[in-house]
CSV table of C-alpha atoms in Angstrom, one decimal:
chain,number,residue,atom,x,y,z
A,1,MET,CA,0.0,0.0,0.0
A,2,LYS,CA,2.9,2.4,0.8
A,3,LYS,CA,4.3,1.8,-2.7
A,4,ILE,CA,0.9,2.4,-4.3
A,5,PHE,CA,0.5,5.6,-2.4
A,6,LEU,CA,4.0,6.8,-3.4
A,7,PHE,CA,3.3,6.0,-7.1
A,8,ILE,CA,0.0,7.9,-7.0
A,9,SER,CA,1.7,10.8,-5.3
A,10,ILE,CA,4.5,11.0,-7.9
A,11,ALA,CA,2.0,10.6,-10.8
A,12,ALA,CA,-0.2,13.3,-9.4
A,13,LEU,CA,2.6,15.8,-8.9
A,14,ALA,CA,4.5,15.0,-12.1
A,15,GLY,CA,1.4,15.1,-14.2
A,16,SER,CA,1.2,18.9,-14.1
A,17,ALA,CA,3.8,21.5,-13.3
A,18,SER,CA,1.1,23.6,-11.8
A,19,ALA,CA,-0.1,20.9,-9.3
A,20,SER,CA,-1.0,22.6,-6.0
A,21,VAL,CA,0.2,20.8,-2.9
A,22,SER,CA,-0.9,21.8,0.6
A,23,LEU,CA,1.1,21.7,3.8
A,24,ASP,CA,-1.1,18.9,5.1
A,25,SER,CA,-0.4,16.8,2.0
A,26,CYS,CA,3.3,17.3,2.4
A,27,ARG,CA,3.0,16.2,6.0
A,28,ASN,CA,1.0,13.2,5.0
A,29,MET,CA,3.5,12.1,2.4
A,30,ALA,CA,6.4,12.6,4.7
A,31,VAL,CA,4.9,10.6,7.5
A,32,LYS,CA,3.9,7.7,5.2
A,33,ASN,CA,7.2,7.5,3.4
A,34,ASN,CA,9.7,8.3,6.2
A,35,LYS,CA,11.8,5.2,6.8
A,36,THR,CA,12.5,6.1,10.4
A,37,ILE,CA,8.8,6.2,11.2
A,38,ARG,CA,8.3,2.9,9.4
A,39,MET,CA,11.1,1.4,11.5
A,40,ALA,CA,9.3,2.7,14.6
A,41,GLU,CA,6.0,1.0,13.3
A,42,GLU,CA,7.9,-2.3,13.1
A,43,ASN,CA,9.2,-1.7,16.6
A,44,ILE,CA,5.5,-1.3,17.7
A,45,ARG,CA,4.6,-4.6,16.1
A,46,SER,CA,7.6,-6.3,17.8
A,47,ALA,CA,6.4,-4.9,21.1
A,48,GLU,CA,2.9,-6.3,20.5
A,49,TYR,CA,4.4,-9.8,19.8
A,50,TYR,CA,6.5,-9.6,23.0
A,51,ARG,CA,3.3,-8.7,25.0
A,52,LYS,CA,1.5,-11.7,23.6
A,53,ALA,CA,4.5,-13.9,24.3
A,54,ALA,CA,4.6,-12.6,27.9
A,55,HIS,CA,0.9,-13.4,28.3
A,56,ALA,CA,1.5,-17.0,27.2
A,57,ALA,CA,3.6,-17.5,30.4
A,58,TYR,CA,0.3,-17.7,32.4
A,59,LEU,CA,-0.8,-20.8,30.4
A,60,PRO,CA,0.5,-24.4,30.9
A,61,GLY,CA,3.5,-25.3,28.8
A,62,VAL,CA,3.7,-28.6,26.9
A,63,ASP,CA,7.1,-30.0,26.0
A,64,PHE,CA,8.4,-33.2,24.4
A,65,THR,CA,11.8,-34.6,25.1
A,66,GLY,CA,13.3,-37.5,23.2
A,67,THR,CA,16.7,-39.1,23.6
A,68,TYR,CA,18.7,-42.0,22.1
A,69,MET,CA,21.9,-43.4,23.5
A,70,TYR,CA,24.2,-46.1,22.5
A,71,ASN,CA,26.1,-47.9,25.3
A,72,GLN,CA,29.2,-50.1,24.7
A,73,ASN,CA,28.5,-52.6,27.5
A,74,GLU,CA,25.5,-54.4,28.9
A,75,ILE,CA,24.4,-54.0,32.5
A,76,LYS,CA,25.5,-57.1,34.6
A,77,LEU,CA,24.2,-57.0,38.1
A,78,LEU,CA,26.1,-60.1,39.0
A,79,GLY,CA,29.7,-61.0,38.5
A,80,GLU,CA,29.0,-64.7,38.7
A,81,ASP,CA,26.1,-67.0,39.5
A,82,ALA,CA,24.5,-66.1,42.8
A,83,LYS,CA,23.9,-68.9,45.4
A,84,LEU,CA,21.3,-67.9,48.0
A,85,PRO,CA,20.6,-70.1,51.1
A,86,THR,CA,17.2,-71.6,51.5
A,87,MET,CA,14.8,-72.1,54.5
A,88,SER,CA,12.6,-75.0,55.6
A,89,PHE,CA,9.5,-74.9,57.8
A,90,ASP,CA,9.9,-76.7,61.2
A,91,PRO,CA,6.5,-77.9,62.4
A,92,ALA,CA,7.7,-78.3,65.9
A,93,THR,CA,8.7,-74.6,66.3
A,94,GLN,CA,6.3,-73.3,63.7
A,95,LYS,CA,9.2,-71.3,62.2
A,96,TYR,CA,11.4,-71.2,59.1
A,97,ASN,CA,15.0,-72.3,59.6
A,98,TYR,CA,18.0,-72.0,57.3
A,99,ASN,CA,19.0,-75.3,55.7
A,100,ILE,CA,22.6,-75.5,57.0
A,101,LEU,CA,25.1,-78.3,57.6
A,102,LYS,CA,25.1,-79.7,61.2
A,103,ASP,CA,27.3,-82.2,63.0
A,104,ALA,CA,26.1,-85.4,64.7
A,105,ASN,CA,25.1,-83.4,67.7
A,106,GLY,CA,23.0,-81.0,65.7
A,107,VAL,CA,25.4,-78.1,66.0
A,108,PRO,CA,25.8,-75.9,62.8
A,109,ILE,CA,29.2,-76.2,61.1
A,110,LYS,CA,31.0,-73.1,60.0
A,111,ASP,CA,33.3,-72.7,57.0
A,112,PRO,CA,36.8,-72.3,58.4
A,113,ALA,CA,37.8,-70.0,55.6
A,114,THR,CA,34.9,-67.5,55.7
A,115,GLY,CA,33.5,-68.2,59.2
A,116,SER,CA,29.9,-68.4,57.8
A,117,TYR,CA,27.5,-71.3,58.1
A,118,ILE,CA,27.6,-73.9,55.3
A,119,PRO,CA,24.2,-74.2,53.6
A,120,THR,CA,23.0,-77.7,52.6
A,121,GLU,CA,20.7,-76.3,49.9
A,122,VAL,CA,21.1,-73.1,47.7
A,123,ALA,CA,18.9,-71.2,45.2
A,124,VAL,CA,21.0,-70.4,42.2
A,125,ILE,CA,20.5,-67.2,40.2
A,126,PRO,CA,22.4,-67.5,37.0
A,127,LYS,CA,24.6,-64.6,36.0
A,128,GLU,CA,22.9,-64.3,32.6
A,129,ALA,CA,19.5,-63.8,34.3
A,130,MET,CA,20.7,-60.5,35.8
A,131,SER,CA,22.3,-59.2,32.6
A,132,TYR,CA,20.4,-56.6,30.5
A,133,ASP,CA,21.0,-55.4,26.9
A,134,ILE,CA,21.2,-51.6,26.9
A,135,HIS,CA,23.3,-51.1,23.8
A,136,ASN,CA,20.5,-49.1,22.2
A,137,VAL,CA,18.3,-47.1,24.5
A,138,PHE,CA,15.4,-44.9,23.4
A,139,ALA,CA,13.6,-42.7,25.9
A,140,GLY,CA,11.1,-39.8,25.8
A,141,ALA,CA,8.7,-37.8,27.9
A,142,VAL,CA,5.7,-35.4,27.3
A,143,THR,CA,5.6,-32.9,30.1
A,144,VAL,CA,2.9,-30.4,31.1
A,145,THR,CA,3.9,-27.5,33.5
A,146,GLN,CA,1.4,-25.1,35.0
A,147,PRO,CA,2.9,-22.2,37.0
A,148,ILE,CA,1.0,-21.5,40.1
A,149,PHE,CA,3.1,-18.8,41.8
A,150,MET,CA,6.4,-17.6,40.4
A,151,GLY,CA,7.1,-14.8,42.9
A,152,GLY,CA,5.1,-12.3,40.8
A,153,GLN,CA,7.6,-12.5,37.9
A,154,ILE,CA,5.1,-13.6,35.3
A,155,ARG,CA,2.9,-10.6,36.1
A,156,ALA,CA,6.0,-8.3,36.1
A,157,LEU,CA,7.0,-9.6,32.7
A,158,ASN,CA,3.5,-8.9,31.3
A,159,GLN,CA,3.7,-5.4,32.7
A,160,ILE,CA,7.1,-4.8,31.2
A,161,ALA,CA,5.8,-6.0,27.8
A,162,GLY,CA,2.7,-3.7,28.0
A,163,PHE,CA,4.8,-0.7,29.0
A,164,GLY,CA,7.3,-1.6,26.2
A,165,GLU,CA,4.4,-1.4,23.7
A,166,LYS,CA,3.4,2.1,25.0
A,167,LEU,CA,7.0,3.2,24.9
A,168,ALA,CA,7.3,2.1,21.2
A,169,LYS,CA,4.2,4.1,20.3
A,170,ALA,CA,5.4,7.2,22.2
A,171,SER,CA,8.7,6.9,20.3
A,172,ARG,CA,6.9,6.7,17.0
A,173,ASN,CA,4.8,9.7,17.9
A,174,SER,CA,7.9,11.7,18.9
A,175,LEU,CA,9.6,10.8,15.6
A,176,THR,CA,6.4,11.8,13.7
A,177,GLN,CA,6.5,15.2,15.4
A,178,ASP,CA,10.1,15.8,14.4
A,179,VAL,CA,9.4,14.8,10.8
A,180,VAL,CA,6.3,17.1,10.6
A,181,TYR,CA,8.2,20.0,12.1
A,182,ALA,CA,11.1,19.4,9.6
A,183,VAL,CA,8.5,19.3,6.7
A,184,ASP,CA,7.0,22.6,8.0
A,185,GLU,CA,10.4,24.2,8.0
A,186,ALA,CA,11.2,23.1,4.5
A,187,TYR,CA,7.7,24.0,3.3
A,188,TRP,CA,7.8,27.5,4.6
A,189,LEU,CA,11.4,27.9,3.4
A,190,VAL,CA,10.1,27.2,-0.2
A,191,VAL,CA,7.3,29.8,0.3
A,192,SER,CA,9.7,32.3,1.7
A,193,LEU,CA,12.2,31.9,-1.2
A,194,LYS,CA,9.3,32.1,-3.7
A,195,GLU,CA,8.2,35.4,-2.2
A,196,LYS,CA,11.8,36.6,-2.2
A,197,LYS,CA,12.2,35.6,-5.8
A,198,GLN,CA,9.2,37.7,-6.8
A,199,LEU,CA,10.6,40.5,-4.7
A,200,ALA,CA,14.0,40.2,-6.4
A,201,GLU,CA,12.3,40.3,-9.8
A,202,SER,CA,10.4,43.4,-8.8
A,203,PHE,CA,13.6,45.0,-7.5
A,204,VAL,CA,15.4,44.2,-10.8
A,205,ASN,CA,12.5,45.8,-12.7
A,206,LEU,CA,12.7,48.9,-10.5
A,207,VAL,CA,16.4,49.3,-10.9
A,208,ASP,CA,16.1,48.6,-14.7
A,209,THR,CA,13.4,51.3,-15.0
A,210,LEU,CA,15.7,53.7,-13.1
A,211,ARG,CA,18.6,52.8,-15.5
A,212,TYR,CA,16.3,53.5,-18.5
A,213,ASP,CA,15.3,56.9,-17.0
A,214,VAL,CA,19.0,57.8,-16.2
A,215,GLN,CA,20.0,56.8,-19.7
A,216,ALA,CA,17.3,59.1,-21.2
A,217,MET,CA,18.5,61.9,-18.9
A,218,LEU,CA,22.1,61.2,-19.9
A,219,ASP,CA,21.1,61.5,-23.6
A,220,GLU,CA,19.5,64.8,-22.8
A,221,GLY,CA,22.6,66.0,-20.9
A,222,VAL,CA,20.9,66.4,-17.5
A,223,ALA,CA,22.7,63.3,-16.0
A,224,THR,CA,26.3,62.2,-15.8
A,225,ARG,CA,28.0,59.0,-16.9
A,226,SER,CA,28.8,58.3,-13.3
A,227,ASP,CA,25.0,58.3,-12.5
A,228,LEU,CA,24.4,55.7,-15.2
A,229,LEU,CA,27.3,53.5,-14.0
A,230,THR,CA,26.1,53.6,-10.4
A,231,VAL,CA,22.7,52.4,-11.5
A,232,GLU,CA,24.1,49.7,-13.8
A,233,VAL,CA,26.3,48.4,-10.9
A,234,LYS,CA,23.1,48.2,-8.7
A,235,LEU,CA,21.3,46.5,-11.5
A,236,ASN,CA,24.0,43.8,-11.8
A,237,GLU,CA,23.9,43.3,-8.0
A,238,ALA,CA,20.1,42.9,-8.2
A,239,LYS,CA,20.4,40.3,-11.0
A,240,ILE,CA,23.0,38.3,-9.0
A,241,ALA,CA,20.8,38.4,-6.0
A,242,LEU,CA,17.9,37.1,-8.1
A,243,THR,CA,20.0,34.2,-9.4
A,244,LYS,CA,21.0,33.2,-5.9
A,245,VAL,CA,17.4,33.3,-4.7
A,246,ASP,CA,16.3,31.3,-7.7
A,247,ASN,CA,19.0,28.6,-7.1
A,248,GLY,CA,18.1,28.5,-3.4
A,249,LEU,CA,14.4,28.1,-4.3
A,250,THR,CA,15.2,25.1,-6.6
A,251,LEU,CA,17.3,23.5,-3.9
A,252,SER,CA,14.7,24.1,-1.2
A,253,ARG,CA,12.0,22.4,-3.5
A,254,MET,CA,14.3,19.4,-3.8
A,255,ALA,CA,14.8,19.2,-0.1
A,256,LEU,CA,11.0,19.3,0.5
A,257,ALA,CA,10.4,16.6,-2.1
A,258,GLN,CA,13.1,14.4,-0.4
A,259,LEU,CA,11.4,14.9,3.0
A,260,CYS,CA,8.1,13.9,1.4
A,261,GLY,CA,9.6,10.7,0.0
A,262,LEU,CA,9.4,11.8,-3.6
A,263,PRO,CA,12.1,12.1,-6.3
A,264,VAL,CA,14.1,15.3,-5.8
A,265,ASN,CA,13.2,16.5,-9.3
A,266,THR,CA,9.4,16.3,-8.6
A,267,LYS,CA,7.7,19.5,-9.6
A,268,MET,CA,5.6,20.9,-6.8
A,269,GLU,CA,3.7,24.1,-6.6
A,270,LEU,CA,2.6,24.9,-3.0
A,271,GLN,CA,-0.7,26.3,-2.0
A,272,ASP,CA,0.8,28.9,0.3
A,273,GLU,CA,3.2,30.3,-2.2
A,274,GLU,CA,1.2,33.5,-2.0
A,275,LEU,CA,1.6,34.5,1.7
A,276,LYS,CA,-1.7,35.6,3.1
A,277,ARG,CA,-3.2,36.3,6.5
A,278,ALA,CA,0.0,35.5,8.4
A,279,GLY,CA,-0.5,38.5,10.6
A,280,GLU,CA,-3.9,37.1,11.7
A,281,ALA,CA,-2.3,34.3,13.6
A,282,ILE,CA,-4.0,33.5,16.9
A,283,PRO,CA,-2.1,34.6,20.0
A,284,ALA,CA,-0.3,31.9,22.0
A,285,PRO,CA,-2.8,30.4,24.5
A,286,ALA,CA,-1.9,30.0,28.1
A,287,ALA,CA,-0.5,26.6,28.7
A,288,ASN,CA,-1.6,24.2,31.5
A,289,MET,CA,1.7,22.5,32.3
A,290,GLU,CA,0.2,19.4,33.6
A,291,ASP,CA,-1.6,18.9,30.2
A,292,VAL,CA,1.6,19.7,28.4
A,293,TYR,CA,3.5,17.1,30.5
A,294,ALA,CA,0.8,14.5,29.7
A,295,LYS,CA,0.9,15.2,25.9
A,296,ARG,CA,4.6,15.5,25.4
A,297,GLN,CA,5.7,12.3,23.8
A,298,ASP,CA,9.4,12.6,24.8
A,299,LEU,CA,8.2,12.7,28.5
A,300,GLU,CA,5.9,9.8,27.8
A,301,ILE,CA,8.9,7.8,26.7
A,302,VAL,CA,10.6,8.5,30.0
A,303,ARG,CA,7.4,7.8,32.0
A,304,GLN,CA,7.0,4.4,30.4
A,305,GLY,CA,10.7,3.8,31.0
A,306,ILE,CA,10.0,4.4,34.8
A,307,ASN,CA,7.1,1.9,34.6
A,308,MET,CA,9.3,-0.7,33.0
A,309,LEU,CA,12.0,-0.2,35.7
A,310,GLN,CA,9.4,-0.5,38.4
A,311,SER,CA,8.3,-3.8,36.9
A,312,ARG,CA,12.0,-4.9,36.8
A,313,GLU,CA,12.1,-4.2,40.5
A,314,LYS,CA,9.3,-6.8,40.9
A,315,LEU,CA,11.2,-9.2,38.7
A,316,ALA,CA,14.2,-8.9,41.0
A,317,LEU,CA,12.0,-9.2,44.1
A,318,GLY,CA,10.5,-12.4,42.6
A,319,GLU,CA,13.9,-14.0,42.7
A,320,MET,CA,13.7,-14.0,46.5
A,321,LEU,CA,10.2,-15.4,46.7
A,322,PRO,CA,9.1,-19.1,46.6
A,323,LYS,CA,7.9,-20.6,43.3
A,324,ILE,CA,5.2,-23.3,42.9
A,325,ALA,CA,4.3,-25.2,39.8
A,326,LEU,CA,2.2,-28.3,38.9
A,327,VAL,CA,4.0,-30.8,36.7
A,328,GLY,CA,2.4,-33.7,34.8
A,329,ALA,CA,4.4,-36.1,32.5
A,330,TYR,CA,4.1,-39.2,30.5
A,331,SER,CA,7.5,-40.9,30.3
A,332,PHE,CA,8.5,-44.0,28.1
A,333,SER,CA,11.6,-45.9,27.2
A,334,ASN,CA,12.9,-48.9,25.2
A,335,PRO,CA,14.0,-51.0,26.9
A,336,ASN,CA,11.6,-50.1,29.7
A,337,VAL,CA,12.2,-50.7,33.4
A,338,ILE,CA,8.5,-51.4,34.1
A,339,ASP,CA,8.7,-55.1,33.3
A,340,GLY,CA,12.3,-56.2,33.7
A,341,PHE,CA,14.1,-54.2,30.9
A,342,GLU,CA,11.8,-55.6,28.3
A,343,LYS,CA,12.9,-54.8,24.7
A,344,ARG,CA,9.9,-52.7,23.8
A,345,PHE,CA,8.5,-49.3,24.5
A,346,GLY,CA,6.7,-48.9,27.8
A,347,GLY,CA,5.9,-46.0,30.1
A,348,GLY,CA,3.4,-44.3,32.4
A,349,PHE,CA,1.9,-41.1,33.7
A,350,SER,CA,3.2,-39.1,36.7
A,351,VAL,CA,1.7,-36.0,38.4
A,352,GLY,CA,3.3,-33.8,41.0
A,353,ALA,CA,4.2,-30.3,42.2
A,354,THR,CA,7.5,-28.5,42.6
A,355,LEU,CA,8.4,-25.9,45.2
A,356,THR,CA,11.5,-23.8,45.1
A,357,VAL,CA,12.3,-21.7,48.2
A,358,PRO,CA,15.4,-19.4,47.9
A,359,ILE,CA,17.3,-19.5,51.2
A,360,TRP,CA,20.7,-17.8,51.0
A,361,HIS,CA,22.5,-16.5,48.0
A,362,TRP,CA,24.9,-14.1,49.8
A,363,LYS,CA,22.6,-11.1,49.1
A,364,GLY,CA,23.1,-11.4,45.4
A,365,ASP,CA,19.4,-11.3,44.6
A,366,TYR,CA,18.8,-8.5,47.2
A,367,ASN,CA,21.6,-6.4,45.7
A,368,ARG,CA,20.1,-6.8,42.2
A,369,TYR,CA,16.8,-5.6,43.7
A,370,ARG,CA,18.4,-2.6,45.2
A,371,ALA,CA,20.2,-1.9,41.9
A,372,ALA,CA,16.8,-1.9,40.1
A,373,LYS,CA,15.4,0.5,42.6
A,374,ALA,CA,18.3,2.8,42.1
A,375,GLN,CA,17.8,2.8,38.4
A,376,THR,CA,14.1,3.7,38.9
A,377,ASN,CA,15.0,6.6,41.1
A,378,ALA,CA,17.5,7.9,38.6
A,379,GLN,CA,14.8,7.7,35.9
A,380,ARG,CA,12.4,9.7,38.1
A,381,LEU,CA,15.0,12.4,38.6
A,382,MET,CA,15.5,12.5,34.9
A,383,LEU,CA,11.8,13.0,34.4
A,384,GLU,CA,11.7,15.9,36.9
A,385,ASP,CA,14.7,17.5,35.1
A,386,LEU,CA,13.0,17.2,31.7
A,387,GLU,CA,9.7,18.6,33.0
A,388,GLU,CA,11.6,21.7,34.3
A,389,LYS,CA,13.3,22.1,30.9
A,390,VAL,CA,9.9,21.6,29.1
A,391,SER,CA,8.4,24.4,31.3
A,392,LEU,CA,11.2,26.7,30.2
A,393,GLN,CA,10.9,25.6,26.6
A,394,VAL,CA,7.2,26.4,26.6
A,395,SER,CA,7.8,29.8,28.0
A,396,GLN,CA,10.5,30.5,25.4
A,397,ALA,CA,8.2,29.3,22.6
A,398,GLN,CA,5.4,31.6,23.8
A,399,PHE,CA,7.7,34.6,24.0
A,400,SER,CA,9.1,33.8,20.5
A,401,PHE,CA,5.5,33.7,19.1
A,402,ASP,CA,4.6,37.0,20.7
A,403,GLU,CA,7.9,38.5,19.5
A,404,ALA,CA,7.2,37.2,16.0
A,405,LYS,CA,3.7,38.7,16.0
A,406,LYS,CA,5.0,42.1,17.2
A,407,THR,CA,7.9,41.9,14.6
A,408,TYR,CA,5.4,41.3,11.9
A,409,ASP,CA,3.2,44.3,12.9
A,410,MET,CA,6.3,46.5,12.9
A,411,THR,CA,7.4,45.2,9.5
A,412,VAL,CA,4.0,46.1,8.1
A,413,THR,CA,4.4,49.6,9.4
A,414,ASN,CA,8.0,49.9,8.1
A,415,LEU,CA,6.9,48.6,4.7
A,416,LYS,CA,4.3,51.4,4.4
A,417,LYS,CA,6.9,53.9,5.2
A,418,ALA,CA,9.4,52.4,2.8
A,419,ASP,CA,6.7,52.5,0.0
A,420,GLU,CA,6.1,56.2,0.7
A,421,ASN,CA,9.8,56.9,0.9
A,422,MET,CA,10.5,55.3,-2.4
A,423,ARG,CA,7.6,57.1,-4.0
A,424,GLN,CA,8.9,60.4,-2.7
A,425,ALA,CA,12.4,59.6,-3.9
A,426,GLU,CA,11.3,58.8,-7.4
A,427,LEU,CA,9.2,61.9,-7.5
A,428,GLY,CA,12.1,64.1,-6.2
A,429,PHE,CA,14.4,62.5,-8.7
A,430,LYS,CA,12.0,63.3,-11.6
A,431,GLU,CA,11.8,66.9,-10.3
A,432,GLY,CA,15.6,67.1,-10.1
A,433,VAL,CA,15.9,67.7,-6.4
A,434,LEU,CA,17.3,64.2,-5.6
A,435,THR,CA,20.1,62.2,-7.0
A,436,THR,CA,20.3,58.6,-8.3
A,437,ASN,CA,22.0,57.6,-5.1
A,438,ASP,CA,18.9,58.8,-3.2
A,439,VAL,CA,16.6,56.8,-5.4
A,440,ILE,CA,18.8,53.7,-5.1
A,441,GLY,CA,18.9,54.1,-1.3
A,442,ALA,CA,15.1,54.3,-1.2
A,443,GLN,CA,14.7,51.3,-3.4
A,444,THR,CA,17.2,49.3,-1.3
A,445,ALA,CA,15.3,50.3,1.9
A,446,TRP,CA,12.1,49.2,0.2
A,447,LEU,CA,13.7,45.8,-0.7
A,448,ALA,CA,14.9,45.3,2.9
A,449,ALA,CA,11.5,46.2,4.3
A,450,ASN,CA,9.7,43.7,2.0
A,451,SER,CA,12.3,41.1,2.8
A,452,GLU,CA,11.9,41.6,6.6
A,453,LYS,CA,8.1,41.4,6.2
A,454,ILE,CA,8.5,38.0,4.4
A,455,ASP,CA,10.8,36.8,7.1
A,456,ALA,CA,8.4,38.0,9.8
A,457,GLU,CA,5.5,36.2,8.1
A,458,ILE,CA,7.4,32.9,7.9
A,459,GLY,CA,8.6,33.4,11.4
A,460,ILE,CA,5.0,33.5,12.7
A,461,ARG,CA,4.2,30.3,10.8
A,462,LEU,CA,7.3,28.5,12.2
A,463,CYS,CA,6.6,29.8,15.7
A,464,GLN,CA,3.1,28.5,15.6
A,465,THR,CA,4.4,25.1,14.5
A,466,TYR,CA,7.1,25.1,17.2
A,467,LEU,CA,4.7,26.1,19.9
A,468,SER,CA,2.3,23.3,18.9
A,469,LYS,CA,5.3,20.9,19.1
A,470,VAL,CA,6.5,22.0,22.6
A,471,LEU,CA,2.9,21.9,23.8
A,472,GLY,CA,2.6,18.3,22.6
A,473,LYS,CA,-0.2,19.1,20.2
A,474,LEU,CA,1.6,18.3,17.0
A,475,ILE,CA,0.3,14.8,16.8
A,476,TYR,CA,-0.2,13.7,13.2
């Protein structure tokens, strides 16, 4: 969709050299095409996925584990055949007695070598019966784990993910404000240079008309060659100034097109190239600083950072708290131990609970908790410092706007005087009471007055935009 929008924008602008583009359209194109803002949008998507991933920690986790192992040797529980003594029931005593060798007097006989009694009967367990083939062992388990209490860490992780998403959005909004303000500066620079180009053309025409009049007077013998040279030098200076303004206008149009995400050679005619009603700008409203703090996106970034650090405190605290979880599993193996190492898969279910209680870690966890609290306090101090700077910034922006408004009013008055001064100078020159230098001086003063009025008009526009930005109202 972004590519389609860009194509339509280029086609619409390139289709006609007289295409009129508004400030709002330039802002819209810049916001849609700016790669930094698009990166911020991707960061928002990433934060959303992290939030969803953190929520999944509340739910039971299902895992499968499978292993295979090759063993070189078998398990042999006996080194040789086992001979176990037997017992017989004695009806007289109603007890079982060991079958052992006795002498003629009925006294049990001991083996001189070992000192143990000699059995008359034994039960033999062959060595091979206690040998198991474990050359190839397969084992696996399906485990279900349901957290019950993790010391508040899962909730803290979800809070961090939520605050991270808000921080990403605030960062995107702050970048958007910067881009919009940059577009406004470039836009009004184009308007300013267009006005100054027209002014430079008018000045060239004025000086050229004066040169024509002086030439006619020179031909009639009422002017000197020096008068003509003075005017011609001024005319050349005016033409050079016009060339510089024209080049600057071309470059400023390229810069605006680049900010809008368009090719630099895109032809754009701006709606406000004829400056009107700049002096009717609304006076700067009184700012409620609490509202300003709430709307400022750079402060919102810091606030969400504080929230994230507070949740990290809870994470660190959770390391010192007990943790409880329910565990269920189905385990199987081949050979299986359920029925005498039988060479087939066999297994069974098991259910239980786990409890972990931290006891002593040499204050490692506690120091991490205190470090997290210190970071949070540092971030709070940063927010207080930024709020003080924002308050000063708002005051400066309001003073700048009021100053720009007063400056504009004075430039309007000065321009009226400069118009009258030039009219009187031209009239006096025609009547022969003023020299060419007087006329040139009056024309130069007229040029300066017009240029100052243009600068004042643009200054009001930029002060309005900057004031909106510092008040947190430049959300686009």
